[in-house]
Amino acid sequence: MKIAFFDTKPYDKPAFERYGAGADLKLKFFETKLTEDTVELASGCDGVCVFVNDTVNAEVIDRLTELGVRVIALRCAGFNNVDVRHAFGRIHVLRVPVYSPHAVAEHAMAMLLTSVRRIHKAYNRTRDFNFSLQGLTGFDLYGKTVGVIGTGKIGRVFIDICRGFGMRVIAYDKYPAPDSGITYVTTEELFRESDVISLHCPLTEETYHIIGAESIDRMKRGVIVLNTSRGALVDAEALLAGIKSRKIGAACLDVYEEESDVFFEDYSGHIVEDDTLARLITMPNVLVTSHQAFLTEEALAGIAEVTVKNLLEFFQTGCCENELCYRCGKIDDSCRGQRPRKCF
Ligand code: NAI
């Protein structure tokens, strides 16, 4: 089976070559992202393998099916870039629901600690033999309240980490986990009481701009906003306004609303067109990493292993445990458990 592998980065290849080697899969690596303009590269392939910023809209799906491609294998957990409704009945969509929740949760805490203890500033200073402590005063996380939105796999690991720091944890989830020992509150309470807010829910119509002008208004002055989930959970313009008005004490962003135009590429030496991103990056209290929370050895190995397994299961049996289908439970969690074996 031939698979067109889009948006390939050097760090993707070793694990995929290792797990794909023994399997009956021929991977064709392309550096370009999958878009309406590059979809023709999938010609002659049975499947495509894509990542978070590839475009999998109706037009791309239609062209893939015309080309005879039967399956889209996402090598990630999030799937907001895929028109799953349009895919239904046309092309199968597989994903990696779990690889290392620890990778993302630990990155969230790394960003939080870096921000509150000014590690990024200290690192730059001491490299320049500047040993002054001026302006580096941080604060203890111990005893502070963290509000976690989304208490799934990553959110729960993050909660455990925060508890280890002696933080008080409150949370909001559309589907609270019974017997989890987590203190669930309304979003209203969460915004009002949290010193730190961390997003770990998926991007859906409901969660789009869950952090925006109105919610920022309801937050504590000096709140720290952490987003390691999906960019459009946060209205970047509103965040910038909150930073400028000093309402938001700091922001740690591993994802950004318009990241697909810039993240994963080297634009040093170029003029960045996105004024909001450029302005955010100039702020002393904003930390940006380019969607790297997943990037650990363990996560890369897990992603490759499950993606290859998904594809083999699909080609051998015509179905896959990790198939995404808007009708039967992987998107609308209210029908969890009613999933038939074969989606269409
Ligand atoms: P998960 O599916 O285990 O947990 C998501 C949680 O969000 C669930 O408990 C669900 O009930 C809750 N939720 C759903 N709709 C909600 C709503 N409207 N309001 C509040 N909560 C809602 O997912 P997991 O594995 O914990 O991943 C969370 C997110 O992290 C993913 O959706 C993905 O966008 C992001 N992610 C980011 C990565 C990165 O490298 N920065 C890597 C992997 C995932």
Coordinates of C-alpha atoms and ligand atoms in Angstrom, one line a residue:
M1 CA 0.0 0.0 0.0
K2 CA 1.3 3.4 -0.9
I3 CA 0.9 6.3 1.5
A4 CA 1.6 10.0 0.6
F5 CA 3.1 11.5 3.8
F6 CA 2.5 15.3 3.8
D7 CA 4.3 18.0 5.8
T8 CA 7.3 15.8 6.5
K9 CA 9.9 17.1 8.9
P10 CA 13.2 15.5 9.6
Y11 CA 12.1 14.4 13.1
D12 CA 9.1 12.5 11.6
K13 CA 11.1 10.1 9.4
P14 CA 13.1 7.9 11.8
A15 CA 10.1 6.6 13.8
F16 CA 7.9 6.1 10.7
E17 CA 10.7 4.3 8.8
R18 CA 11.2 2.1 11.8
Y19 CA 7.5 1.1 12.3
G20 CA 6.7 1.1 8.6
A21 CA 9.7 -1.1 7.6
G22 CA 8.2 -4.5 8.6
A23 CA 4.8 -3.5 7.4
D24 CA 3.4 -3.6 3.8
L25 CA 3.4 0.2 3.6
K26 CA 5.4 2.3 1.2
L27 CA 5.7 5.8 2.5
K28 CA 6.3 8.6 0.0
F29 CA 7.5 11.6 2.0
F30 CA 6.6 15.1 0.9
E31 CA 7.8 18.3 2.7
T32 CA 4.9 20.3 1.4
K33 CA 1.6 20.5 3.3
L34 CA -1.5 18.9 1.9
T35 CA -3.6 21.7 0.3
E36 CA -5.9 22.1 -2.7
D37 CA -2.8 22.9 -4.7
T38 CA -0.7 19.9 -3.6
V39 CA -3.4 17.2 -3.4
E40 CA -2.3 15.8 -6.9
L41 CA 0.8 14.4 -5.2
A42 CA -1.4 11.7 -3.7
S43 CA -2.1 10.4 -7.2
G44 CA -1.4 6.6 -7.3
C45 CA -1.5 6.3 -3.5
D46 CA -4.0 4.3 -1.4
G47 CA -3.8 6.7 1.6
V48 CA -2.4 10.0 2.8
C49 CA -0.8 10.7 6.2
V50 CA -1.3 14.3 7.5
F51 CA -0.6 16.5 10.5
V52 CA -2.3 19.4 12.3
N53 CA -1.8 22.1 9.7
D54 CA -2.6 20.2 6.5
T55 CA -5.8 21.3 4.8
V56 CA -8.4 18.5 4.6
N57 CA -11.5 20.5 3.5
A58 CA -14.3 19.4 1.2
E59 CA -12.4 20.3 -1.9
V60 CA -9.3 18.3 -0.9
I61 CA -11.5 15.3 0.2
D62 CA -13.3 15.3 -3.1
R63 CA -10.1 15.3 -5.1
L64 CA -8.6 12.6 -2.9
T65 CA -11.5 10.3 -3.6
E66 CA -11.4 11.1 -7.3
L67 CA -7.7 10.0 -7.2
G68 CA -8.7 6.7 -5.6
V69 CA -7.3 7.5 -2.1
R70 CA -9.3 5.5 0.4
V71 CA -8.0 6.7 3.8
I72 CA -6.6 9.7 5.6
A73 CA -4.4 8.9 8.5
L74 CA -3.9 11.8 10.9
R75 CA -0.7 11.5 12.8
C76 CA -2.1 13.6 15.7
A77 CA -5.1 13.6 18.1
G78 CA -6.8 16.9 17.2
F79 CA -8.8 16.9 13.9
N80 CA -10.3 20.4 13.6
N81 CA -8.5 20.7 10.3
V82 CA -10.6 17.9 8.8
D83 CA -14.1 18.3 7.4
V84 CA -15.2 15.1 9.0
R85 CA -18.8 15.5 8.0
H86 CA -17.9 15.8 4.4
A87 CA -15.6 12.8 4.7
F88 CA -18.4 10.6 5.8
G89 CA -19.3 8.1 3.1
R90 CA -16.4 9.2 0.9
I91 CA -13.1 8.6 2.7
H92 CA -12.1 7.0 6.0
V93 CA -10.3 9.2 8.5
L94 CA -8.1 7.6 11.2
R95 CA -6.3 9.4 14.0
V96 CA -4.0 8.7 17.0
P97 CA -6.2 9.4 20.0
V98 CA -3.5 8.9 22.6
Y99 CA 0.2 9.0 22.4
S100 CA 1.8 10.8 25.3
P101 CA -0.5 13.0 27.3
H102 CA 2.6 13.6 29.5
A103 CA 4.4 15.3 26.6
V104 CA 1.8 18.0 26.3
A105 CA 1.0 18.4 30.0
E106 CA 4.7 18.6 30.9
H107 CA 5.3 21.2 28.1
A108 CA 2.4 23.3 29.6
M109 CA 4.0 23.2 33.0
A110 CA 7.4 24.0 31.4
M111 CA 6.0 27.1 29.8
L112 CA 4.2 28.1 33.0
L113 CA 7.4 27.8 35.1
T114 CA 9.5 29.5 32.5
S115 CA 7.0 32.4 32.5
V116 CA 6.5 32.8 36.2
R117 CA 10.2 32.4 37.1
R118 CA 11.5 34.4 34.1
I119 CA 13.8 31.6 33.0
H120 CA 13.8 32.7 29.4
K121 CA 15.1 36.1 30.4
A122 CA 17.6 34.8 32.9
Y123 CA 19.0 32.4 30.2
N124 CA 19.6 35.2 27.8
R125 CA 21.1 37.4 30.5
T126 CA 23.6 34.9 31.8
R127 CA 24.8 34.0 28.3
D128 CA 25.7 37.7 28.1
F129 CA 27.4 37.6 31.5
N130 CA 24.7 39.8 32.9
F131 CA 24.1 38.4 36.4
S132 CA 21.6 41.1 37.5
L133 CA 18.4 39.9 39.1
Q134 CA 16.6 43.2 38.3
G135 CA 13.1 42.5 36.9
L136 CA 13.3 38.7 37.4
T137 CA 11.0 38.5 40.5
G138 CA 8.5 35.7 40.0
F139 CA 5.9 34.1 42.3
D140 CA 5.2 30.8 43.9
L141 CA 2.8 28.4 42.2
Y142 CA 2.2 26.8 45.6
G143 CA -1.2 27.8 46.9
K144 CA -2.3 29.4 43.7
T145 CA -5.5 28.4 41.9
V146 CA -5.3 26.8 38.5
G147 CA -8.4 26.5 36.3
V148 CA -8.3 23.6 33.8
I149 CA -10.7 23.6 30.9
G150 CA -11.0 20.1 29.5
T151 CA -10.2 17.2 31.9
G152 CA -9.4 14.5 29.3
K153 CA -6.1 12.7 29.0
I154 CA -3.9 15.7 28.9
G155 CA -5.9 17.8 31.3
R156 CA -5.8 15.2 33.9
V157 CA -2.0 14.7 33.7
F158 CA -1.7 18.5 33.9
I159 CA -3.9 18.5 37.0
D160 CA -1.7 15.8 38.7
I161 CA 1.4 17.9 37.9
C162 CA -0.2 21.0 39.4
R163 CA -1.3 19.1 42.5
G164 CA 2.4 18.1 42.9
F165 CA 3.2 21.8 43.1
G166 CA 0.6 22.3 45.8
M167 CA -1.8 24.3 43.6
R168 CA -5.5 24.3 44.2
V169 CA -7.2 22.9 41.1
I170 CA -10.6 23.7 39.7
A171 CA -11.9 22.6 36.4
Y172 CA -14.6 22.9 33.7
D173 CA -15.5 20.1 31.3
K174 CA -18.6 19.7 29.2
Y175 CA -18.6 16.1 30.3
P176 CA -17.3 16.0 33.9
A177 CA -15.5 12.8 34.8
P178 CA -17.4 11.1 37.6
D179 CA -15.4 9.8 40.6
S180 CA -12.3 11.6 39.3
G181 CA -11.8 13.6 42.5
I182 CA -11.7 16.8 40.4
T183 CA -13.5 19.9 41.6
Y184 CA -15.7 21.0 38.7
V185 CA -17.0 24.5 38.6
T186 CA -18.8 26.7 36.0
T187 CA -16.8 28.6 33.5
E188 CA -17.9 31.8 35.3
E189 CA -16.4 30.6 38.6
L190 CA -13.3 29.3 36.8
F191 CA -12.6 32.6 35.2
R192 CA -13.3 34.5 38.4
E193 CA -11.1 32.4 40.7
S194 CA -8.1 31.2 38.7
D195 CA -4.6 32.6 38.9
V196 CA -3.7 30.4 36.0
I197 CA -6.0 29.1 33.2
S198 CA -4.9 26.2 31.1
L199 CA -6.8 24.9 28.0
H200 CA -7.0 21.2 27.3
C201 CA -10.3 20.9 25.4
P202 CA -10.7 20.3 21.7
L203 CA -11.5 23.0 19.3
T204 CA -15.2 22.8 18.3
E205 CA -17.9 25.4 17.4
E206 CA -18.6 25.6 21.2
T207 CA -15.1 26.1 22.3
Y208 CA -14.0 28.5 19.5
H209 CA -12.7 31.7 21.2
I210 CA -13.6 30.3 24.7
I211 CA -11.0 32.9 25.7
G212 CA -12.1 36.2 24.2
A213 CA -12.9 39.8 25.3
E214 CA -15.9 38.8 27.4
S215 CA -14.2 35.9 29.3
I216 CA -11.1 38.0 29.8
D217 CA -13.2 40.7 31.3
R218 CA -14.4 38.1 33.9
M219 CA -10.9 37.0 34.8
K220 CA -8.7 38.0 37.7
R221 CA -6.3 40.8 37.1
G222 CA -2.8 39.3 36.4
V223 CA -4.2 35.9 35.3
I224 CA -1.8 33.7 33.3
V225 CA -3.3 32.1 30.2
L226 CA -1.8 28.8 28.9
N227 CA -2.9 27.4 25.6
T228 CA -1.3 24.1 24.5
S229 CA -4.5 22.8 22.8
R230 CA -5.6 24.6 19.7
G231 CA -5.0 28.2 18.6
A232 CA -8.6 29.3 17.9
L233 CA -9.6 28.5 21.5
V234 CA -8.1 32.0 22.1
D235 CA -9.1 35.1 20.3
A236 CA -5.6 36.4 19.7
E237 CA -6.7 40.1 19.2
A238 CA -8.6 40.0 22.5
L239 CA -5.6 38.4 24.2
L240 CA -3.3 41.1 22.9
A241 CA -5.7 43.8 24.2
G242 CA -5.8 42.0 27.6
I243 CA -2.0 42.0 27.7
K244 CA -1.8 45.7 26.8
S245 CA -4.4 46.7 29.4
R246 CA -2.4 44.6 32.0
K247 CA -5.5 42.5 32.7
I248 CA -3.6 39.4 31.6
G249 CA -0.4 38.9 33.6
A250 CA 1.2 36.5 31.1
A251 CA 0.3 34.2 28.2
C252 CA 2.0 31.0 27.2
L253 CA 1.1 29.9 23.8
D254 CA 2.1 26.7 22.1
V255 CA -0.6 27.1 19.5
Y256 CA -1.9 30.2 17.7
E257 CA -5.1 30.9 15.8
E258 CA -3.3 31.6 12.4
E259 CA -0.4 29.2 13.1
S260 CA -0.8 27.2 9.8
D261 CA 0.8 30.1 7.9
V262 CA 4.0 30.2 10.0
F263 CA 4.4 27.4 12.5
F264 CA 6.9 24.6 11.8
E265 CA 8.8 26.8 9.3
D266 CA 12.0 29.0 9.7
Y267 CA 11.0 32.6 9.0
S268 CA 14.0 34.2 10.7
G269 CA 15.2 36.9 8.4
H270 CA 11.8 37.4 6.9
I271 CA 9.2 40.1 7.6
V272 CA 6.4 38.4 9.5
E273 CA 3.1 39.5 7.9
D274 CA 0.9 38.6 10.9
D275 CA 0.8 41.8 13.0
T276 CA -1.0 40.3 16.0
L277 CA 1.6 37.4 16.3
A278 CA 4.5 39.9 15.8
R279 CA 3.1 42.2 18.5
L280 CA 2.4 39.3 20.9
I281 CA 6.0 38.0 20.5
T282 CA 7.4 41.4 21.4
M283 CA 5.6 41.4 24.7
P284 CA 7.9 40.6 27.6
N285 CA 5.2 38.5 29.3
V286 CA 4.2 36.4 26.3
L287 CA 6.0 33.1 25.6
V288 CA 5.4 31.4 22.2
T289 CA 6.5 27.9 21.2
S290 CA 5.5 26.7 17.7
H291 CA 3.2 23.7 18.4
Q292 CA 6.0 21.7 20.0
A293 CA 4.2 20.3 23.1
F294 CA 3.9 16.9 21.5
L295 CA 7.6 16.8 20.5
T296 CA 9.2 14.1 22.6
E297 CA 10.9 10.9 21.7
E298 CA 8.2 8.9 23.4
A299 CA 5.4 10.8 21.6
L300 CA 7.0 10.5 18.2
A301 CA 7.4 6.8 18.6
G302 CA 3.8 6.4 19.9
I303 CA 2.5 8.4 17.0
A304 CA 4.3 6.4 14.4
E305 CA 3.4 3.1 16.0
V306 CA -0.3 3.8 16.2
T307 CA -0.5 5.5 12.7
V308 CA 1.1 2.4 11.1
K309 CA -1.1 0.1 13.1
N310 CA -4.2 2.1 12.1
L311 CA -3.3 1.9 8.4
L312 CA -2.6 -1.8 8.5
E313 CA -5.8 -2.5 10.4
F314 CA -7.8 -0.5 7.9
F315 CA -6.2 -2.1 4.8
Q316 CA -6.5 -5.6 6.3
T317 CA -10.1 -5.4 7.7
G318 CA -11.7 -2.4 6.1
C319 CA -12.3 -0.8 9.5
C320 CA -10.2 0.7 12.3
E321 CA -10.7 1.1 16.0
N322 CA -9.4 4.7 15.7
E323 CA -11.6 5.8 12.8
L324 CA -13.2 9.2 13.2
C325 CA -16.8 9.5 12.4
Y326 CA -19.1 12.4 13.2
R327 CA -22.0 10.1 13.6
C328 CA -20.8 7.5 16.1
G329 CA -19.1 9.0 19.0
K330 CA -15.7 10.3 18.5
I331 CA -16.7 13.9 18.0
D332 CA -19.9 14.3 19.8
D333 CA -19.1 12.6 23.1
S334 CA -22.7 12.4 24.0
C335 CA -23.1 9.2 21.9
R336 CA -19.9 7.6 23.3
G337 CA -20.1 3.9 23.3
Q338 CA -22.7 3.5 20.6
R339 CA -20.2 3.1 17.9
P340 CA -20.7 0.4 15.3
R341 CA -17.6 -1.5 14.1
K342 CA -17.8 -0.1 10.6
C343 CA -18.7 3.6 9.9
F344 CA -19.7 3.3 6.3
Ligands
NAI1 P1 -9.3 14.2 25.3 O1 -10.4 13.9 24.3 O2 -8.8 13.1 26.2 O3 -9.9 15.4 26.3 C1 -10.6 16.5 25.9 C2 -11.6 16.9 27.0 O4 -12.3 18.1 26.6 C3 -12.7 15.8 27.3 O5 -12.7 15.5 28.7 C4 -13.9 16.4 26.8 O6 -15.1 16.1 27.5 C5 -13.6 17.9 27.0 N1 -14.5 18.8 26.2 C6 -15.1 18.5 25.0 N2 -15.9 19.6 24.7 C7 -15.7 20.5 25.6 C8 -16.3 21.8 25.8 N3 -17.2 22.3 25.0 N4 -15.9 22.5 26.9 C9 -15.0 21.9 27.8 N5 -14.5 20.7 27.7 C10 -14.8 20.0 26.6 O7 -8.2 15.0 24.5 P2 -6.7 15.2 25.0 O8 -5.9 14.0 24.5 O9 -6.6 15.5 26.4 O10 -6.2 16.4 24.1 C11 -6.8 17.7 24.4 C12 -6.4 18.7 23.3 O11 -5.0 18.9 23.3 C13 -6.7 18.1 21.9 O12 -8.0 18.4 21.4 C14 -5.7 18.8 21.0 O13 -6.3 19.9 20.4 C15 -4.6 19.3 22.0 N6 -3.3 18.7 21.7 C16 -2.2 19.6 21.5 C17 -1.0 19.1 21.2 C18 0.2 20.0 21.0 O14 1.3 19.5 20.6 N7 0.1 21.2 21.4 C19 -0.8 17.6 21.1 C20 -1.9 16.8 21.3 C21 -3.1 17.3 21.6

